[in-house]
XYZ file of C-alpha atoms in Angstrom:
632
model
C 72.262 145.045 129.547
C 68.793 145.197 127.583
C 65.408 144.701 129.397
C 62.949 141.450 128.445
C 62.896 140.613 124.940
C 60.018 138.940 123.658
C 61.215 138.078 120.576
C 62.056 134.308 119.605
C 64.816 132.396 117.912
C 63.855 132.422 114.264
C 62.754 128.740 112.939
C 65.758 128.116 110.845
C 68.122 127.774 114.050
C 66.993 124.289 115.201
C 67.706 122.922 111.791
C 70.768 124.540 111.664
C 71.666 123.155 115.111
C 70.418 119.740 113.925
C 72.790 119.891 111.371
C 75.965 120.583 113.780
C 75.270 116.870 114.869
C 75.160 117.911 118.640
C 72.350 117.495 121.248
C 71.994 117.852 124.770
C 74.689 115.036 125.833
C 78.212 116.232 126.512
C 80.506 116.791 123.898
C 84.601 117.018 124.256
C 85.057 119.651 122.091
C 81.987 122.014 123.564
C 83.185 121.090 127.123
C 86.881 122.041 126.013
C 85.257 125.663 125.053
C 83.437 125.912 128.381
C 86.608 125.168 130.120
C 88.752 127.575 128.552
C 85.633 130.013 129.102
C 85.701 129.237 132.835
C 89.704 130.336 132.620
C 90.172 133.298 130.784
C 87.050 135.134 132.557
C 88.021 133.323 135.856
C 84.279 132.280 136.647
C 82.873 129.159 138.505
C 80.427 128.252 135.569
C 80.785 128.281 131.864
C 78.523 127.126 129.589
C 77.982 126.217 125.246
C 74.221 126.999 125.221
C 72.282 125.934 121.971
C 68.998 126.844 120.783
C 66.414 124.361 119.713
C 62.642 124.054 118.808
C 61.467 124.809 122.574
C 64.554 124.134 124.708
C 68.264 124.804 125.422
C 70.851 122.330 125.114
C 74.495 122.755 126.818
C 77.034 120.295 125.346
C 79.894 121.886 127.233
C 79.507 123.204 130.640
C 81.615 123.328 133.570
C 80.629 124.255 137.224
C 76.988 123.259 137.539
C 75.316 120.742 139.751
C 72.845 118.330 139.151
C 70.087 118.351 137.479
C 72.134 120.629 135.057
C 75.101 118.562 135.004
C 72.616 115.385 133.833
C 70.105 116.425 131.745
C 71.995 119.572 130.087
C 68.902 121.201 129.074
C 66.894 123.858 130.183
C 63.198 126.159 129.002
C 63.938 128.188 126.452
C 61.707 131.156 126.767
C 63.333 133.991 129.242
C 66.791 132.246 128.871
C 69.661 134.895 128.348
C 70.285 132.578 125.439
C 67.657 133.318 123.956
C 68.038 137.335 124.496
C 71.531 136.745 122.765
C 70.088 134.446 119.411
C 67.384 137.107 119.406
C 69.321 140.332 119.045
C 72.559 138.806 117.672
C 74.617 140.801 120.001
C 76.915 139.985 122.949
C 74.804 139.964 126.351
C 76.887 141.915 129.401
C 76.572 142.142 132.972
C 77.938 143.509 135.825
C 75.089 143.397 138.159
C 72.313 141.196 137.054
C 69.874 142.582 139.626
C 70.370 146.008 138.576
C 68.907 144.815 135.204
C 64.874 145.251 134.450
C 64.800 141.559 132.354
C 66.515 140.037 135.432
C 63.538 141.162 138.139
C 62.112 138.866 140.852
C 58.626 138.824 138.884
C 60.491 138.069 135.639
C 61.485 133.956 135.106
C 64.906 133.714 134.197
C 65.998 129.755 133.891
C 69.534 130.937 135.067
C 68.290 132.464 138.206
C 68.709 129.486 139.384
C 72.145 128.588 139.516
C 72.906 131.634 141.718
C 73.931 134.231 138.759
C 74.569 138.306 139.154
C 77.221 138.779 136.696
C 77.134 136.886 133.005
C 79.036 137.777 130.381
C 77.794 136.378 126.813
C 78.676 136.009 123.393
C 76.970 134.658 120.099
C 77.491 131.321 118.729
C 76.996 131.571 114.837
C 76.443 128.517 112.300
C 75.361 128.502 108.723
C 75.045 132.668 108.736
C 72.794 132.178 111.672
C 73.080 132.644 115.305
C 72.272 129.446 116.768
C 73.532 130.166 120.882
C 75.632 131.580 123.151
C 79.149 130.985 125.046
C 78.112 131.897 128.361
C 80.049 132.395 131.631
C 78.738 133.588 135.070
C 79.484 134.383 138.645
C 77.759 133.905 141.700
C 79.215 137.774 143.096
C 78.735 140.862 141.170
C 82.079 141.815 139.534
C 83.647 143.685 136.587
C 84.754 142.331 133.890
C 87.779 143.785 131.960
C 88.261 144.261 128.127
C 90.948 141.656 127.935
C 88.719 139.205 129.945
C 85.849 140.462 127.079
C 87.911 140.062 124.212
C 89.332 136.614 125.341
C 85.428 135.466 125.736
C 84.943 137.357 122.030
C 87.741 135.319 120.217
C 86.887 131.615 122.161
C 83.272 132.530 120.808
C 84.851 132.875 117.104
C 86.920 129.652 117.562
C 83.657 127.780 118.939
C 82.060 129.179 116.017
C 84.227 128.169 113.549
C 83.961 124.459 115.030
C 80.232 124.574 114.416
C 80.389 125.490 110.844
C 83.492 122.989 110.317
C 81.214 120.260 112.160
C 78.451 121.263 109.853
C 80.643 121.067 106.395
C 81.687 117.928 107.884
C 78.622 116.106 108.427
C 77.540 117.424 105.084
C 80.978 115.641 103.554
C 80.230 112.270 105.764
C 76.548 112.238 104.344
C 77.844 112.909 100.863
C 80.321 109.846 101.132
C 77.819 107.648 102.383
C 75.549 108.683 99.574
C 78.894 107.348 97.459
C 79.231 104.408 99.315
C 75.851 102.954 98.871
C 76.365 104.222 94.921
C 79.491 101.739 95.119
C 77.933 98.685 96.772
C 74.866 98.947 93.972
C 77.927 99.196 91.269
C 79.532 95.909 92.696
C 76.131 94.182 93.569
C 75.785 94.883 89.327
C 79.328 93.887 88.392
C 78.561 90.546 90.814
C 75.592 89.683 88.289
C 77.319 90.709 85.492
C 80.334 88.143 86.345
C 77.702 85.411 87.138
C 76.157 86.084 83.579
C 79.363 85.883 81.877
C 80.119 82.528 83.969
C 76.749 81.304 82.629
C 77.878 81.747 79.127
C 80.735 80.089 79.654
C 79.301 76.698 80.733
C 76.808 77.664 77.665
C 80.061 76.997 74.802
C 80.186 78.088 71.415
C 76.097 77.426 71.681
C 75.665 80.774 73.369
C 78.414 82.759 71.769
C 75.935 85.826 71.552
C 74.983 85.521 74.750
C 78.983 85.477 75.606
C 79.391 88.188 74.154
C 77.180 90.442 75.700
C 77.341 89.321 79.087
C 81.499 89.928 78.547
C 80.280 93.944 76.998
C 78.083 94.541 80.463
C 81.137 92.963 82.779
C 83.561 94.829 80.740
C 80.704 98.137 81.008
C 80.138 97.716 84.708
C 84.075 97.639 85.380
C 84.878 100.612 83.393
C 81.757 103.051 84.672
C 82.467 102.237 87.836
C 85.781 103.798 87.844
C 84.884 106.665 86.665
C 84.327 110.558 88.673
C 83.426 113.348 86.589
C 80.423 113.610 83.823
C 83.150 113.735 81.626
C 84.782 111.042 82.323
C 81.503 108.979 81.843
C 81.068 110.443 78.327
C 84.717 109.359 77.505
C 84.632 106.218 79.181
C 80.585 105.401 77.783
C 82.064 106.027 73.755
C 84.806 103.375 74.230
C 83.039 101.013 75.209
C 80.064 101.423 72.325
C 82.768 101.833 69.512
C 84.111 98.165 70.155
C 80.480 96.676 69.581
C 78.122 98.647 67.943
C 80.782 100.706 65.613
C 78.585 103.917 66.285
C 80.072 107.382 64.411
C 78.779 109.312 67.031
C 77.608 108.525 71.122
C 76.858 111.805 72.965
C 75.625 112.269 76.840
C 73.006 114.572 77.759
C 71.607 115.840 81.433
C 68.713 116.743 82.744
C 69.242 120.519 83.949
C 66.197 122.805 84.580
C 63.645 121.241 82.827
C 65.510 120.099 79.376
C 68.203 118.031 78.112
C 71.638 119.607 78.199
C 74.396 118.272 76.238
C 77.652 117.240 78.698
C 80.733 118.918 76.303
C 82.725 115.957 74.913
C 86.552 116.603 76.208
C 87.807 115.695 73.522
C 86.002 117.988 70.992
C 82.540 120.040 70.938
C 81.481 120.784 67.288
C 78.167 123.648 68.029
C 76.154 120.827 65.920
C 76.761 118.385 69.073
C 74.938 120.314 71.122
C 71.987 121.608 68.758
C 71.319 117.569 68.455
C 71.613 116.573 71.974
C 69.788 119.405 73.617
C 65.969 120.016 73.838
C 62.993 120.802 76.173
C 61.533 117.475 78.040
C 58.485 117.852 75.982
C 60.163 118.196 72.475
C 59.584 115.938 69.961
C 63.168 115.585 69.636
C 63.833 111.731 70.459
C 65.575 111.823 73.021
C 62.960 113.709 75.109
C 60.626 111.080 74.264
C 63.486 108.352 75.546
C 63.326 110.578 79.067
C 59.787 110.883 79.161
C 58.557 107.181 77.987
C 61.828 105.895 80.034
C 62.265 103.753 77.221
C 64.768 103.271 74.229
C 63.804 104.700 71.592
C 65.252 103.825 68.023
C 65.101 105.391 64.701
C 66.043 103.247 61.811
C 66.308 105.375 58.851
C 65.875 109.109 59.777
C 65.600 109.487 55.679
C 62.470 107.428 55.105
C 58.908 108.955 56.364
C 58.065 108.657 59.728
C 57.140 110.479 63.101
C 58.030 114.316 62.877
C 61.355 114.906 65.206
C 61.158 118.977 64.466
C 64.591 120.494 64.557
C 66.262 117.388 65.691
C 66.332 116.140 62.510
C 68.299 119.285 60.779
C 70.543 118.943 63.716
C 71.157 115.343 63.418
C 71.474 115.392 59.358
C 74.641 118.511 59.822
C 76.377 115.555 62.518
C 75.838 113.276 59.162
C 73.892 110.546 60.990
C 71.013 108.415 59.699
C 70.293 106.410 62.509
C 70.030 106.980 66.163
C 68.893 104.986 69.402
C 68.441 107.374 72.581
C 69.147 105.268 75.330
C 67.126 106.985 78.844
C 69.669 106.950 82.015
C 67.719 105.972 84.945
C 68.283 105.206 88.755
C 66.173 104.743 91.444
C 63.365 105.471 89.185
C 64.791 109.042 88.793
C 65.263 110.232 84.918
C 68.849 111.514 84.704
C 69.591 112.020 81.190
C 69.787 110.279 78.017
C 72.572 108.852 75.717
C 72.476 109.550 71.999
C 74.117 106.487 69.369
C 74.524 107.472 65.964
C 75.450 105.692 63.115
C 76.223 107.310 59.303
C 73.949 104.575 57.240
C 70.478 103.384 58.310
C 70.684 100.330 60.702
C 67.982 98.097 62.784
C 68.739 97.811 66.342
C 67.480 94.395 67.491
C 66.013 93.681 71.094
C 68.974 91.506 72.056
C 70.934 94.730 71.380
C 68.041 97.204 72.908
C 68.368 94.968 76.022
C 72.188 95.396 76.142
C 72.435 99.274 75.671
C 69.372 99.311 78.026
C 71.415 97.811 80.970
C 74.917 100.228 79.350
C 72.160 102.807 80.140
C 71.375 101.880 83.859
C 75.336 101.273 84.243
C 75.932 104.901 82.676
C 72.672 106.286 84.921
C 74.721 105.294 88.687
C 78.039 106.598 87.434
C 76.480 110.093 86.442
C 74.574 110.019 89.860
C 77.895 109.182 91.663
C 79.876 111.389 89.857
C 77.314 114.531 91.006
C 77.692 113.739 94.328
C 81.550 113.848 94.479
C 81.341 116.743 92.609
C 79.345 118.425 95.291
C 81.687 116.938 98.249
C 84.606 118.593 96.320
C 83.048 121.762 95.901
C 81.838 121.318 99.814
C 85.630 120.782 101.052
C 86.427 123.673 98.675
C 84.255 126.107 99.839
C 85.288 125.323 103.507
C 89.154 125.871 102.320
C 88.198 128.836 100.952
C 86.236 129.730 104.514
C 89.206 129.635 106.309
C 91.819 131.494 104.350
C 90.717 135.194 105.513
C 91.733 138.340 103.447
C 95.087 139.973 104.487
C 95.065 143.411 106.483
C 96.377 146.534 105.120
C 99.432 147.291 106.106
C 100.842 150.848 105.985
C 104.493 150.956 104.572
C 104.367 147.031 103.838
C 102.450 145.258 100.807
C 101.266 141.504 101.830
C 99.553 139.068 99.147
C 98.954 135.693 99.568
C 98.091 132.427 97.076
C 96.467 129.232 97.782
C 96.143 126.380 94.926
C 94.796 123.173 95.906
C 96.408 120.060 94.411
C 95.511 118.514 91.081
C 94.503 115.317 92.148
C 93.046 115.546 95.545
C 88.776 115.164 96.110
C 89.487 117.005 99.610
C 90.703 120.038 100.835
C 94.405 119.605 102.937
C 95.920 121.278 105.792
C 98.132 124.051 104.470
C 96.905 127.263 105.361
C 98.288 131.283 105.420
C 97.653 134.006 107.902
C 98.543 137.689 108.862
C 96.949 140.128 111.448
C 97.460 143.104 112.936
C 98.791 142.981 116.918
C 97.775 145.434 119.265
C 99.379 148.923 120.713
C 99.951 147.826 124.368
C 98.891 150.583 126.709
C 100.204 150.326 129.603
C 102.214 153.097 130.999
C 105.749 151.623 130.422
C 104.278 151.387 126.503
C 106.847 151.801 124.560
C 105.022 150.189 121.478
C 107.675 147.516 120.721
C 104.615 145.139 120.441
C 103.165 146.669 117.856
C 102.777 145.058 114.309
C 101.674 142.316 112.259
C 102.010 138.690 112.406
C 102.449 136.313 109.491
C 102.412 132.516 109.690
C 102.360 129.736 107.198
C 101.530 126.154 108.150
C 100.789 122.695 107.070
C 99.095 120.575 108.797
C 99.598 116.454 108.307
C 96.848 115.316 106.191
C 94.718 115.945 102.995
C 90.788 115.205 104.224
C 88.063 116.965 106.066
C 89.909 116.052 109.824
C 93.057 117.875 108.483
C 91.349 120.959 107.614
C 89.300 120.432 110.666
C 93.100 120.025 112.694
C 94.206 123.509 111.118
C 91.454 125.668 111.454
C 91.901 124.884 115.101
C 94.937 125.651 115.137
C 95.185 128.717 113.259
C 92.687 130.078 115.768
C 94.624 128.845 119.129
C 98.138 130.358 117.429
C 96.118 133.579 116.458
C 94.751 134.059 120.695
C 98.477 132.713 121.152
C 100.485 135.522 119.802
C 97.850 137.979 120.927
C 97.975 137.087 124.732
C 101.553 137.145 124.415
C 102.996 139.635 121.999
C 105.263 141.388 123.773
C 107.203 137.794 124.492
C 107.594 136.992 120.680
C 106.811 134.201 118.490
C 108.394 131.363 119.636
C 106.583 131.861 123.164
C 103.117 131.628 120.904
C 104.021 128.483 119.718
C 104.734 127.173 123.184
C 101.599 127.838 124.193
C 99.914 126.750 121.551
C 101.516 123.195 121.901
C 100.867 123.259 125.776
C 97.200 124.065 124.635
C 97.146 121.329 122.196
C 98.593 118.712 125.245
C 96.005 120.105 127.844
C 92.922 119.560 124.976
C 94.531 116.646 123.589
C 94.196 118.076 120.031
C 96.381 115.885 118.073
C 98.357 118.449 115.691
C 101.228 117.332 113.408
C 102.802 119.320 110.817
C 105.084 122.299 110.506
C 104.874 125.949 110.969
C 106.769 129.508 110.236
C 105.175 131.966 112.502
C 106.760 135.785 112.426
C 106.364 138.909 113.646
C 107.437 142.368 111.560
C 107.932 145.572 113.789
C 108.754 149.089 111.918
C 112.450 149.842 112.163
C 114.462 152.257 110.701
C 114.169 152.413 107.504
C 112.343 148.755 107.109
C 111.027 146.474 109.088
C 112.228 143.944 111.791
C 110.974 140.528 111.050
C 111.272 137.887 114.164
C 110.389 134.489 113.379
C 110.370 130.438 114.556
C 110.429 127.810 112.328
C 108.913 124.463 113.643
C 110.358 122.152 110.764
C 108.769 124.240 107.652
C 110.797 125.202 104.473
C 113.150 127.622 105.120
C 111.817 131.370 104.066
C 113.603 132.895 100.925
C 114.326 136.839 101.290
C 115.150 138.565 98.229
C 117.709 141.872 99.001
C 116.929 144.916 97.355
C 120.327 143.846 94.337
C 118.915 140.563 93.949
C 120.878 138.134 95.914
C 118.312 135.790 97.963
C 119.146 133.934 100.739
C 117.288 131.299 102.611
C 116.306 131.853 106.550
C 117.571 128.273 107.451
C 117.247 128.520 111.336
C 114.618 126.083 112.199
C 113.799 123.932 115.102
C 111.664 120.470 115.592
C 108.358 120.125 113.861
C 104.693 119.910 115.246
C 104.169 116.579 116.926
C 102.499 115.485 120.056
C 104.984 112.482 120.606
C 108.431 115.051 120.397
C 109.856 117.450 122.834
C 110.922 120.173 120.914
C 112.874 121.601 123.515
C 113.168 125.570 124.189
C 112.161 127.059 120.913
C 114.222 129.727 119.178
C 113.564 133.451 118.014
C 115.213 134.680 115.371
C 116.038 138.212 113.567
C 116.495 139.681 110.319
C 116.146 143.169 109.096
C 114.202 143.910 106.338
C 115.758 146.964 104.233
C 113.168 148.868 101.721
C 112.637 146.954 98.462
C 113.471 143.370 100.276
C 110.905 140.782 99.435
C 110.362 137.662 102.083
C 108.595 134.653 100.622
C 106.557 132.034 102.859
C 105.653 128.419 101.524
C 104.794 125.590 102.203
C 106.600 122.504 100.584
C 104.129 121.827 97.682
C 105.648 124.513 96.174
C 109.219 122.318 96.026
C 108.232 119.036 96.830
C 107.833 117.519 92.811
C 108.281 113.789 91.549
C 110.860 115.362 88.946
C 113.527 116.720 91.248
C 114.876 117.241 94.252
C 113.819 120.206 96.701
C 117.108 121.666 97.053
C 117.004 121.894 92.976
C 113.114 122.965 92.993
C 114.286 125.918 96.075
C 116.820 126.829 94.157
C 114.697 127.335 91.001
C 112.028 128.792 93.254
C 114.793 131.481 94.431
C 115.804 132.624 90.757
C 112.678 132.886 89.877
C 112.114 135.470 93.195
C 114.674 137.547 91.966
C 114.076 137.626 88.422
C 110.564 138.969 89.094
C 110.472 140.476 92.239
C 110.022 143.995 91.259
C 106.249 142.558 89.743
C 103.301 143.187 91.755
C 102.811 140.277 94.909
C 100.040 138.783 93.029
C 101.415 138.318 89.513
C 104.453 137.523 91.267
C 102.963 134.480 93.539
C 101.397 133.290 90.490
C 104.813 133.381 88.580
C 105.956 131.483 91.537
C 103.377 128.824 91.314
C 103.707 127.688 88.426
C 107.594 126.299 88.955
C 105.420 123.816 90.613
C 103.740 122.867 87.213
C 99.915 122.782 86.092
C 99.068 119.602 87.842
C 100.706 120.161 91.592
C 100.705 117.031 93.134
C 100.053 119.048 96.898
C 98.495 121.647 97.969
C 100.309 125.009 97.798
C 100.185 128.099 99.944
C 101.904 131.164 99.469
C 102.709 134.091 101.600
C 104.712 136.964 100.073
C 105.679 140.596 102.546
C 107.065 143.743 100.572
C 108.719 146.462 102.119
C 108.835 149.755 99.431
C 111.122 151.704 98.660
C 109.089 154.711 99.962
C 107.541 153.124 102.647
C 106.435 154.447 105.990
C 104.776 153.203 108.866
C 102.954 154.394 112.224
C 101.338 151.431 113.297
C 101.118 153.185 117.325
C 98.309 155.123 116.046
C 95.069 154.486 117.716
């Protein structure tokens, strides 16, 4: 244990904590942390400790007396907390007298709930360390590794809650941004409908005005629908072409200071984007459009007239002589511009300026709504991609793993992939049939933030699962983590192949449990592939699934195992048992290929647009292989 540090939390952990959505009232999750704290290092308080501007907040605790229990807060400054956000590094004591920061002349906010041993570990958020998982005793004691390690991994799990409760109040803030986006696209589409009622009671009288209020329903209908820049461009041109007969209608974005041009799906001739992009203060028209915020319409570009520089070159080689650049605004924000082109010279009246200006505010909220679900999809992705960690090295077995989300989804799903290494035991009766690595594939019931949210949970509780009980195997891992799951109330549903592989002679021993997942394929060594069908109930807090089941199989050098999860077989085309089977010649047509050209071989029996998500889990044994995993 370190002496006083003067040091304080840097100023970017109170946002950070701000942005975990938790304060100083309690909090089930934080309190379920402190619990399990209070258990595995058998102490009569645990706390969740947070650092803000000036104070300490404890969403979980368990074990303290009022006025702790009330106003869970405390001073910052000489808090062990704050040692532990300072330096980063876990804070450990035997003895807390015997240590110079914990003195009588030194103030210590902890002193007073009777502490002289602690034992704690950082809390990190957002690559920052934003507090501590804390617990103490009231008698001086020594704490053990396991009793260490156990604190070590609860800290990771807490951890990983606070980024996942960060990414997720990111995603809710994003889809409220949406929201409000919708409610101004129907408020529109509400006076669009009451203008196109107004032209009906007008008759044959107010045909134009028919007309266009029928163009800005049809406009407000059809942008609203839409969720990609793309999409805007495609859906922006169809609905010009009916009424204005342009030859060309192009989209351009704001980006850094100048117009970019947004690549038409269809096609993207290089003259597209020489006309449609340009600094903000270019002559070009369409940066004066963005910076006037009005439309701005060239009749003849043939005839004399203002200087457009190299806009005109670029416009003449798309063979257009007349253009109207139609500014995209919201919320008084500039956005973009949209280009309308036309082959022969042509006068755009103001009836017709005021139609393509309200196209343009139409056009203006899709774009903005279409940025922000682009950023909540790369948001869920990034947390997906978070939570699927890289696969140890294994000596004398290759691993490689796949994930591919599916086509269609806007969120990030449940299915998830893991393998680690378990632990030598050391005791003297070691005999290290214990030793190995675990492999698990999953799939959690859902495809949204609470799903992913649901697994990363429970990828963490399986992983401290297996490693407090190793030596019992993995069906005993998934008891516990469905006792755990009862005792937190953690609603999990799903399914779940969780293994174990052990070096054997001349392989590997692979013991596994199957909690209602599709059935593992093993490719022998000749080629023939059969499927692991032993399986059990699924995940699911409403069935007893009874005593579950262990089960063996030896793995010979050159066998091949596959794990997946069901979006690999699941299609609209077929059955499963058809898609397995063509899943399971495909495994032994290519399964001398290296795992990762192999998985991706795999993958795509489920076609380019996989309508779920996919993981992938492939083990190797070689032909040469050999393994000590007993080594320290």
């Amino acid at each position: 244990m370190s002496g006083p540090i003067e040091a304080v939390p840097g100023a970017g952990q109170p946002m950070v904590v701000r942005r975990i959505g938790l304060s100083s009232a309690a909090d089930i999750g934080m309190e379920r942390f402190a619990r399990l704290a209070a258990g595995v290092m058998d102490v009569p308080v645990a706390v969740v400790a947070l650092v803000e501007a000036d104070r300490l907040v404890l969403p979980g605790l368990v074990g303290l007396d009022e006025p702790w229990a009330a106003t869970r807060e405390m001073p910052l400054p000489g808090s062990l907390c704050q040692r532990v956000v300072a330096t980063g590094g876990a804070l450990i004591a035997a003895d807390a007298r015997a240590d110079d920061g914990f003195a009588a002349t030194v103030p210590v906010p902890e002193r007073e709930w009777g502490m002289l041993a602690y034992a704690a570990m950082p809390l990190s958020a957002a690559g920052k360390v934003v507090g501590a998982l804390c617990a103490i005793d009231t008698v001086v004691r020594d704490w053990s590794d396991g009793q260490l390690r156990g604190l070590a991994d609860l800290a990771a799990a807490c951890s990983a809650e606070l980024r996942l409760r960060t990414a997720s109040q990111r995603a809710l803030g994003a889809q409220h941004e949406a929201e409000d986006r919708r409610r101004d696209v129907e408020q529109e589409q509400l006076f669009a409908e009451k203008a196109l009622a107004e032209a009906e009671w007008a008759g044959e009288r107010a045909r134009t005005g028919w007309d266009t209020a029928e163009l800005l329903l049809h406009a407000s209908q059809e942008l609203a629908g839409t969720e990609t820049q793309e999409d805007v461009q495609l859906r922006l041109r169809d609905l010009l072409d009916d009424t204005f007969k342009p030859v060309h209608v192009g989209l351009s974005l704001i980006q850094e200071g100048r117009l970019r041009s947004v690549p038409n799906p269809d096609r993207q001739l290089p003259a597209e984007a020489d006309a449609q992009s340009c600094e903000l203060g270019a002559a070009h028209p369409m940066a004066r459009a963005a910076r006037d915020r009005r439309v701005i319409a060239v009749a003849d570009l043939g005839r004399p007239g203002p200087s457009f520089g190299e806009a005109a070159a670029a416009f003449a080689r798309l063979g257009l002589r007349s253009v109207v650049c139609v500014p995209l605004v919201d919320g008084g924000e500039v956005l973009g511009v949209i280009l309308v082109g036309w082959d022969q010279p042509r006068k755009v009246d103001a009836s017709e300026r005021a139609v393509l200006t309200a196209i343009g505010s139409y056009t203006a909220h899709a774009v903005q709504r279409a940025g922000v679900l682009d950023e909540r999809v790369s948001v869920a992705h990034q947390l997906q991609r978070a939570m699927l960690t890289d696969l140890p090295a294994i000596p004398g077995l290759d691993l490689a793993a796949l994930y591919l989300p599916a086509a269609a989804a806007d969120l990030v799903g449940g299915d998830w992939y893991d393998a680690f290494l378990l632990p030598v035991r050391r005791s003297r009766a070691d005999t290290g049939a214990d030793a190995g690595v675990a492999v698990a594939v999953g799939d959690i019931t859902g495809h949204d933030m609470q799903a992913a949210t649901i697994m990363g949970q429970t990828r963490s509780m399986l992983r401290q699962a297996m490693l407090d009980r190793s030596h019992h195997g993995p069906a005993a891992a998934v008891t516990a983590l469905e006792q755990a799951c009862k005792v937190l109330d953690l609603n999990v549903t799903g399914t779940l192949l969780f293994g174990r592989l052990v070096p054997a002679s001349a392989g590997w021993e692979f013991t596994w449990t199957n909690a209602g997942h599709p059935w593992p394929l093993l490719v022998q060594p000749d080629g023939r592939v059969q499927s692991l069908q032993e399986h059990d109930l699924l995940l699911h807090p409403g069935l007893d699934p009874g005593r579950r089941r262990d089960h063996r199989r030896r793995l010979g050098t050159g066998s091949v195992l596959l794990l997946y999860t069901d979006g690999l077989v699941d299609r609209r085309d077929g059955s499963i048992e058809e898609t397995t089977e063509q899943v399971a010649r495909t495994l032994a047509a290519h399964r001398h290929e290296p795992l990762p050209d192999l998985l991706n071989t795999l993958a795509a029996v489920a076609g380019p647009d996989p309508g779920d998500d996919i993981a992938l889990l492939a083990v190797r044994v070689p032909l040469n292989a050999q393994s000590d995993l007993r080594a320290p």
